[in-house]
Amino acid sequence: HNFPRGSIKNMEMACSLIVTGDAPAMRALYGEIMELLSSALRGAMTASEGRDLMVADYAAIEARVVFWLARDNTALDVFRRGEDIYCDMATGIYGYDVKKKTHPDERQFGEQAILGLGFEMGFVTFLLTCKKYDISFTKEQVMRIVGGRYAEIEEQVEKYFLTDRKRIARMKEAELSIREHMHELVLMQYTVQKYRNRYPEVKQMWRDQEDAAIQAVRNPGSRVDCERGRNTWVVETIGGQEVLVTYLPSGKPLFYWNPRVVLKKTPFKNPDGSHVLKPCIVFWGVDPYTKKWSLQDTYVGKLVENITQATARDLMALAMVRADDSGVYDVLL
């Protein structure tokens, strides 16, 4: 459930203060009381008398599911051999054999690449994600990793920012200088390219999903199977309104209400100077930020993320039912 990990070492003392409600002592020892309580959330869950509290999770479930959906057997073989997919990605980035015990920093960067780049994340978003996890690089480190491709990729990055002011604004909002972080932007773009070249079936799945969903919207009632993704797209009429439905491998549906295809401007230019237009699906749904019902646009990375997350949820829900049916375990939360 992604509870905060907490930053307090001596939880025994912290918990005793919380139980007694000694606010002055809490402030004196730990500063912010809310931060203390946040750190204690995990410890507040305890087993009842005569029972054991067990925590279970699937390792790298999103990565496994996205590769399975994409039918990427090269990546799946990494799991089948019992190897670490994060180290596999890091090996591709750094150019040497990355091991979990001896290369923790390299593995952490490989982990962020695996978790983010499977959903078509671009290099700016990838940089902002890495910053959240305090992952930074010096120019010397980047030069060692990227090598002779540095100037070529730097030119790509500069062109990217020149084509759209919104891209510059994103960096400013994050209080990051493009010039000061150019070397890290180069590394992020290098890593995005490495991911897409290392796992080409995932990249192909993005295109296949986009084509299938658009085809379904343009041809209501026609079922469009997407082999890479193992799902089906169709526009059905529910309650008198059109709904784009994708049926997951489990048979369960995901709904996108009142869909239509619109042409959206891209940052790229035609020879005559006009913007290249790209078909995009819009639908009505709950805005993740305002929580209000409004018109949403989407992109193929988001569609793939929806399908991946929902499939992973199906797997976890089935495991919960099996655990409950065993008669041995009481499933909590």
Short mmCIF file of C-alpha atoms in Angstrom, two decimals:
data_model
loop_
_atom_site.label_atom_id
_atom_site.label_comp_id
_atom_site.label_asym_id
_atom_site.label_seq_id
_atom_site.Cartn_x
_atom_site.Cartn_y
_atom_site.Cartn_z
CA HIS A 1 0.00 0.00 0.00
CA ASN A 2 3.06 2.24 -0.30
CA PHE A 3 3.02 3.42 3.30
CA PRO A 4 5.87 5.83 4.13
CA ARG A 5 9.08 4.02 5.01
CA GLY A 6 9.87 6.47 7.77
CA SER A 7 13.20 7.93 8.82
CA ILE A 8 13.28 7.11 12.56
CA LYS A 9 15.70 4.45 13.76
CA ASN A 10 14.56 3.85 17.35
CA MET A 11 10.88 3.08 16.80
CA GLU A 12 10.47 1.49 20.26
CA MET A 13 10.94 4.86 21.99
CA ALA A 14 8.94 6.70 19.32
CA CYS A 15 5.97 4.35 19.75
CA SER A 16 6.01 4.68 23.54
CA LEU A 17 5.79 8.48 23.21
CA ILE A 18 2.94 8.21 20.70
CA VAL A 19 0.99 5.85 22.97
CA THR A 20 1.38 8.20 25.97
CA GLY A 21 0.63 11.27 23.82
CA ASP A 22 3.61 13.21 25.18
CA ALA A 23 3.63 15.97 22.54
CA PRO A 24 6.42 18.11 24.12
CA ALA A 25 8.74 15.10 24.27
CA MET A 26 7.86 14.19 20.66
CA ARG A 27 8.73 17.68 19.45
CA ALA A 28 11.92 17.77 21.50
CA LEU A 29 13.20 14.44 20.18
CA TYR A 30 11.77 14.30 16.66
CA GLY A 31 10.73 17.81 15.61
CA GLU A 32 7.59 17.61 13.47
CA ILE A 33 4.93 15.45 15.12
CA MET A 34 3.22 14.63 11.80
CA GLU A 35 6.51 13.34 10.42
CA LEU A 36 6.90 11.17 13.50
CA LEU A 37 3.38 9.76 13.10
CA SER A 38 4.01 9.16 9.40
CA SER A 39 7.15 7.17 10.26
CA ALA A 40 5.16 5.09 12.74
CA LEU A 41 2.35 4.10 10.35
CA ARG A 42 3.87 0.75 9.33
CA GLY A 43 4.60 -0.14 12.92
CA ALA A 44 0.99 0.55 13.90
CA MET A 45 -0.03 -2.64 12.09
CA THR A 46 0.45 -5.57 14.44
CA ALA A 47 -0.72 -9.16 14.62
CA SER A 48 -3.58 -10.08 16.92
CA GLU A 49 -3.02 -12.46 19.83
CA GLY A 50 -1.79 -15.87 18.66
CA ARG A 51 -1.34 -14.79 15.04
CA ASP A 52 1.61 -13.82 12.82
CA LEU A 53 1.52 -10.76 10.54
CA MET A 54 2.95 -11.67 7.14
CA VAL A 55 3.62 -9.22 4.29
CA ALA A 56 3.65 -10.60 0.74
CA ASP A 57 4.28 -8.93 -2.57
CA TYR A 58 5.29 -9.84 -6.11
CA ALA A 59 8.83 -8.88 -7.12
CA ALA A 60 9.02 -6.43 -10.06
CA ILE A 61 5.44 -7.24 -11.01
CA GLU A 62 5.00 -4.26 -13.35
CA ALA A 63 8.15 -5.12 -15.29
CA ARG A 64 7.14 -8.78 -15.57
CA VAL A 65 3.63 -7.91 -16.74
CA VAL A 66 4.67 -5.30 -19.32
CA PHE A 67 7.21 -7.70 -20.86
CA TRP A 68 4.67 -10.54 -20.84
CA LEU A 69 2.02 -8.37 -22.48
CA ALA A 70 4.56 -7.33 -25.14
CA ARG A 71 5.62 -10.96 -25.68
CA ASP A 72 9.23 -9.92 -25.07
CA ASN A 73 10.78 -13.32 -24.43
CA THR A 74 14.32 -11.98 -24.27
CA ALA A 75 13.40 -9.89 -21.23
CA LEU A 76 11.21 -12.65 -19.76
CA ASP A 77 14.14 -15.06 -20.00
CA VAL A 78 16.02 -12.81 -17.55
CA PHE A 79 13.32 -13.60 -14.97
CA ARG A 80 13.18 -17.27 -15.97
CA ARG A 81 16.91 -17.60 -15.30
CA GLY A 82 16.40 -16.07 -11.86
CA GLU A 83 18.41 -12.97 -12.76
CA ASP A 84 17.74 -9.33 -11.85
CA ILE A 85 15.99 -7.29 -14.56
CA TYR A 86 17.23 -4.02 -13.02
CA CYS A 87 20.82 -5.24 -13.30
CA ASP A 88 20.11 -6.36 -16.88
CA MET A 89 19.00 -2.83 -17.80
CA ALA A 90 21.93 -1.27 -15.93
CA THR A 91 24.33 -3.56 -17.80
CA GLY A 92 22.91 -2.21 -21.05
CA ILE A 93 23.36 1.38 -19.86
CA TYR A 94 26.85 1.16 -18.35
CA GLY A 95 28.37 -1.36 -20.73
CA TYR A 96 29.70 -3.73 -18.07
CA ASP A 97 28.23 -6.59 -16.04
CA VAL A 98 26.24 -4.96 -13.21
CA LYS A 99 25.70 -7.05 -10.06
CA LYS A 100 23.23 -6.31 -7.26
CA LYS A 101 25.74 -6.59 -4.40
CA THR A 102 28.69 -4.81 -5.96
CA HIS A 103 26.94 -2.10 -8.01
CA PRO A 104 24.03 -0.73 -5.93
CA ASP A 105 24.05 2.74 -7.54
CA GLU A 106 24.07 1.37 -11.07
CA ARG A 107 21.27 -1.04 -10.19
CA GLN A 108 19.16 1.76 -8.70
CA PHE A 109 19.41 3.71 -11.95
CA GLY A 110 18.55 0.56 -13.90
CA GLU A 111 15.52 0.08 -11.65
CA GLN A 112 14.21 3.58 -12.37
CA ALA A 113 14.67 2.95 -16.09
CA ILE A 114 12.74 -0.33 -15.97
CA LEU A 115 9.91 1.08 -13.86
CA GLY A 116 9.43 4.27 -15.87
CA LEU A 117 10.46 3.75 -19.45
CA GLY A 118 8.09 0.86 -20.17
CA PHE A 119 5.28 3.42 -20.40
CA GLU A 120 6.87 5.60 -23.12
CA MET A 121 8.34 8.07 -20.64
CA GLY A 122 10.50 10.73 -22.28
CA PHE A 123 13.91 11.89 -21.09
CA VAL A 124 12.73 15.08 -19.31
CA THR A 125 10.15 13.21 -17.24
CA PHE A 126 12.78 10.55 -16.57
CA LEU A 127 15.16 13.19 -15.23
CA LEU A 128 12.47 14.63 -12.96
CA THR A 129 11.69 11.12 -11.70
CA CYS A 130 15.34 10.44 -10.93
CA LYS A 131 15.60 13.73 -9.03
CA LYS A 132 12.76 12.58 -6.76
CA TYR A 133 14.96 9.65 -5.75
CA ASP A 134 18.08 11.84 -5.35
CA ILE A 135 19.76 10.22 -8.34
CA SER A 136 22.31 12.63 -9.82
CA PHE A 137 25.35 12.42 -12.09
CA THR A 138 28.42 14.55 -12.68
CA LYS A 139 29.44 15.41 -16.23
CA GLU A 140 32.49 13.16 -15.87
CA GLN A 141 30.25 10.20 -14.98
CA VAL A 142 27.99 10.90 -17.93
CA MET A 143 30.92 11.17 -20.32
CA ARG A 144 32.20 7.77 -19.17
CA ILE A 145 28.78 6.18 -19.75
CA VAL A 146 27.78 7.88 -23.01
CA GLY A 147 31.25 8.06 -24.54
CA GLY A 148 31.54 9.26 -28.13
CA ARG A 149 27.78 9.79 -28.52
CA TYR A 150 27.70 12.76 -26.15
CA ALA A 151 27.80 15.56 -28.76
CA GLU A 152 25.23 13.82 -30.97
CA ILE A 153 22.74 13.38 -28.12
CA GLU A 154 23.38 16.87 -26.76
CA GLU A 155 22.31 18.22 -30.17
CA GLN A 156 19.10 16.14 -29.99
CA VAL A 157 18.33 17.52 -26.53
CA GLU A 158 18.92 21.13 -27.61
CA LYS A 159 16.61 20.71 -30.63
CA TYR A 160 13.96 19.22 -28.35
CA PHE A 161 13.81 22.36 -26.21
CA LEU A 162 13.92 24.70 -29.22
CA THR A 163 10.74 23.22 -30.73
CA ASP A 164 8.38 23.85 -27.80
CA ARG A 165 8.48 26.46 -25.02
CA LYS A 166 6.34 24.23 -22.78
CA ARG A 167 9.31 21.91 -22.50
CA ILE A 168 11.50 24.72 -21.18
CA ALA A 169 8.71 25.65 -18.76
CA ARG A 170 8.69 22.12 -17.31
CA MET A 171 12.34 22.43 -16.35
CA LYS A 172 11.76 25.90 -14.87
CA GLU A 173 8.83 24.63 -12.79
CA ALA A 174 11.13 21.95 -11.39
CA GLU A 175 13.72 24.67 -10.69
CA LEU A 176 16.25 22.94 -12.92
CA SER A 177 18.49 24.85 -15.30
CA ILE A 178 18.72 23.24 -18.73
CA ARG A 179 22.31 24.37 -19.14
CA GLU A 180 23.43 23.19 -15.69
CA HIS A 181 21.70 19.83 -16.12
CA MET A 182 22.47 19.35 -19.81
CA HIS A 183 24.83 16.44 -19.10
CA GLU A 184 22.09 14.64 -17.11
CA LEU A 185 19.53 15.32 -19.84
CA VAL A 186 21.98 13.74 -22.29
CA LEU A 187 22.25 10.67 -20.05
CA MET A 188 18.47 10.39 -19.71
CA GLN A 189 17.98 10.53 -23.49
CA TYR A 190 20.80 7.99 -23.93
CA THR A 191 19.04 5.69 -21.42
CA VAL A 192 15.63 6.09 -23.09
CA GLN A 193 17.20 5.02 -26.38
CA LYS A 194 18.98 2.11 -24.68
CA TYR A 195 15.69 0.87 -23.19
CA ARG A 196 13.84 1.03 -26.50
CA ASN A 197 16.65 -0.75 -28.34
CA ARG A 198 17.10 -3.39 -25.63
CA TYR A 199 13.38 -4.20 -25.36
CA PRO A 200 12.01 -3.48 -28.87
CA GLU A 201 8.85 -5.54 -28.35
CA VAL A 202 7.68 -3.08 -25.68
CA LYS A 203 8.19 -0.17 -28.08
CA GLN A 204 6.26 -2.07 -30.75
CA MET A 205 3.44 -2.68 -28.26
CA TRP A 206 2.99 1.08 -27.81
CA ARG A 207 2.41 1.50 -31.55
CA ASP A 208 0.16 -1.57 -31.78
CA GLN A 209 -2.01 -0.43 -28.86
CA GLU A 210 -2.39 3.08 -30.26
CA ASP A 211 -3.32 1.79 -33.73
CA ALA A 212 -5.80 -0.74 -32.34
CA ALA A 213 -7.53 1.73 -30.00
CA ILE A 214 -7.86 4.39 -32.73
CA GLN A 215 -9.16 1.82 -35.19
CA ALA A 216 -11.77 0.70 -32.66
CA VAL A 217 -12.97 4.27 -32.05
CA ARG A 218 -13.22 4.95 -35.78
CA ASN A 219 -15.17 1.71 -36.33
CA PRO A 220 -17.71 1.39 -33.46
CA GLY A 221 -18.78 -2.19 -32.82
CA SER A 222 -15.73 -3.75 -34.52
CA ARG A 223 -13.46 -5.75 -32.23
CA VAL A 224 -9.76 -5.08 -32.76
CA ASP A 225 -7.36 -7.61 -31.27
CA CYS A 226 -3.96 -6.39 -30.13
CA GLU A 227 -1.50 -9.27 -30.13
CA ARG A 228 1.19 -7.32 -28.30
CA GLY A 229 -0.84 -6.49 -25.23
CA ARG A 230 -3.00 -9.62 -25.32
CA ASN A 231 -6.14 -7.45 -25.21
CA THR A 232 -9.07 -6.45 -27.42
CA TRP A 233 -10.44 -2.97 -28.16
CA VAL A 234 -14.08 -2.27 -29.07
CA VAL A 235 -16.55 0.62 -28.82
CA GLU A 236 -19.80 -0.55 -27.20
CA THR A 237 -23.01 1.28 -26.34
CA ILE A 238 -23.71 1.35 -22.60
CA GLY A 239 -26.63 3.32 -21.18
CA GLY A 240 -27.17 4.93 -24.56
CA GLN A 241 -23.60 6.25 -24.75
CA GLU A 242 -20.53 5.05 -26.59
CA VAL A 243 -17.74 3.59 -24.47
CA LEU A 244 -14.30 2.45 -25.58
CA VAL A 245 -13.69 -0.87 -23.84
CA THR A 246 -10.49 -2.88 -23.68
CA TYR A 247 -10.83 -6.45 -22.50
CA LEU A 248 -7.81 -7.59 -20.48
CA PRO A 249 -6.26 -11.09 -20.64
CA SER A 250 -8.48 -12.02 -17.68
CA GLY A 251 -11.59 -10.95 -19.62
CA LYS A 252 -12.18 -7.96 -17.35
CA PRO A 253 -12.95 -4.63 -19.04
CA LEU A 254 -11.46 -1.15 -18.74
CA PHE A 255 -13.76 1.69 -19.84
CA TYR A 256 -13.08 5.03 -21.57
CA TRP A 257 -16.33 7.02 -21.72
CA ASN A 258 -17.51 8.89 -24.85
CA PRO A 259 -14.27 8.45 -26.83
CA ARG A 260 -13.37 10.25 -30.01
CA VAL A 261 -10.29 10.71 -32.15
CA VAL A 262 -8.95 14.24 -32.55
CA LEU A 263 -5.92 15.62 -34.35
CA LYS A 264 -3.40 17.04 -31.93
CA LYS A 265 -0.47 19.34 -32.68
CA THR A 266 2.99 17.89 -32.21
CA PRO A 267 6.20 19.92 -31.76
CA PHE A 268 7.39 18.68 -35.17
CA LYS A 269 7.09 20.82 -38.30
CA ASN A 270 6.10 20.09 -41.90
CA PRO A 271 8.24 21.49 -44.76
CA ASP A 272 5.78 24.41 -45.01
CA GLY A 273 6.34 25.30 -41.34
CA SER A 274 2.98 24.03 -40.07
CA HIS A 275 2.81 21.64 -37.14
CA VAL A 276 2.57 17.89 -37.80
CA LEU A 277 -0.80 16.63 -36.57
CA LYS A 278 -1.18 13.28 -34.82
CA PRO A 279 -4.42 11.39 -34.05
CA CYS A 280 -5.15 11.20 -30.32
CA ILE A 281 -7.98 9.64 -28.30
CA VAL A 282 -9.92 11.86 -25.89
CA PHE A 283 -12.57 10.62 -23.47
CA TRP A 284 -14.50 11.69 -20.38
CA GLY A 285 -13.23 10.64 -16.97
CA VAL A 286 -12.11 11.77 -13.53
CA ASP A 287 -9.19 14.19 -13.66
CA PRO A 288 -6.40 12.72 -11.47
CA TYR A 289 -5.56 16.17 -10.06
CA THR A 290 -8.88 18.03 -9.73
CA LYS A 291 -10.90 14.81 -9.11
CA LYS A 292 -13.62 16.30 -11.32
CA TRP A 293 -15.39 14.68 -14.28
CA SER A 294 -13.86 16.29 -17.36
CA LEU A 295 -12.54 15.69 -20.86
CA GLN A 296 -9.25 13.77 -20.76
CA ASP A 297 -6.71 13.22 -23.47
CA THR A 298 -4.46 10.24 -23.41
CA TYR A 299 -1.37 8.88 -25.08
CA VAL A 300 -0.27 5.36 -25.81
CA GLY A 301 2.08 5.14 -22.81
CA LYS A 302 -0.84 5.85 -20.50
CA LEU A 303 -3.00 3.22 -22.22
CA VAL A 304 -0.23 0.63 -21.81
CA GLU A 305 0.21 1.65 -18.18
CA ASN A 306 -3.55 1.22 -17.57
CA ILE A 307 -3.51 -2.26 -19.10
CA THR A 308 -0.34 -3.27 -17.22
CA GLN A 309 -1.54 -2.01 -13.83
CA ALA A 310 -4.97 -3.62 -14.25
CA THR A 311 -3.44 -6.96 -15.28
CA ALA A 312 -1.08 -6.85 -12.30
CA ARG A 313 -4.09 -6.12 -10.08
CA ASP A 314 -5.87 -9.19 -11.51
CA LEU A 315 -2.88 -11.36 -10.58
CA MET A 316 -2.69 -9.96 -7.04
CA ALA A 317 -6.46 -10.21 -6.51
CA LEU A 318 -6.41 -13.86 -7.60
CA ALA A 319 -3.56 -14.57 -5.18
CA MET A 320 -5.56 -12.93 -2.35
CA VAL A 321 -8.56 -15.16 -3.14
CA ARG A 322 -6.35 -18.27 -3.17
CA ALA A 323 -4.80 -17.29 0.17
CA ASP A 324 -8.24 -16.70 1.66
CA ASP A 325 -9.59 -20.00 0.28
CA SER A 326 -6.72 -21.90 1.89
CA GLY A 327 -8.30 -21.60 5.35
CA VAL A 328 -4.84 -20.83 6.75
CA TYR A 329 -4.66 -17.09 6.18
CA ASP A 330 -6.92 -14.13 6.90
CA VAL A 331 -6.29 -11.54 4.19
CA LEU A 332 -6.02 -8.03 5.60
CA LEU A 333 -6.06 -4.62 3.87
#
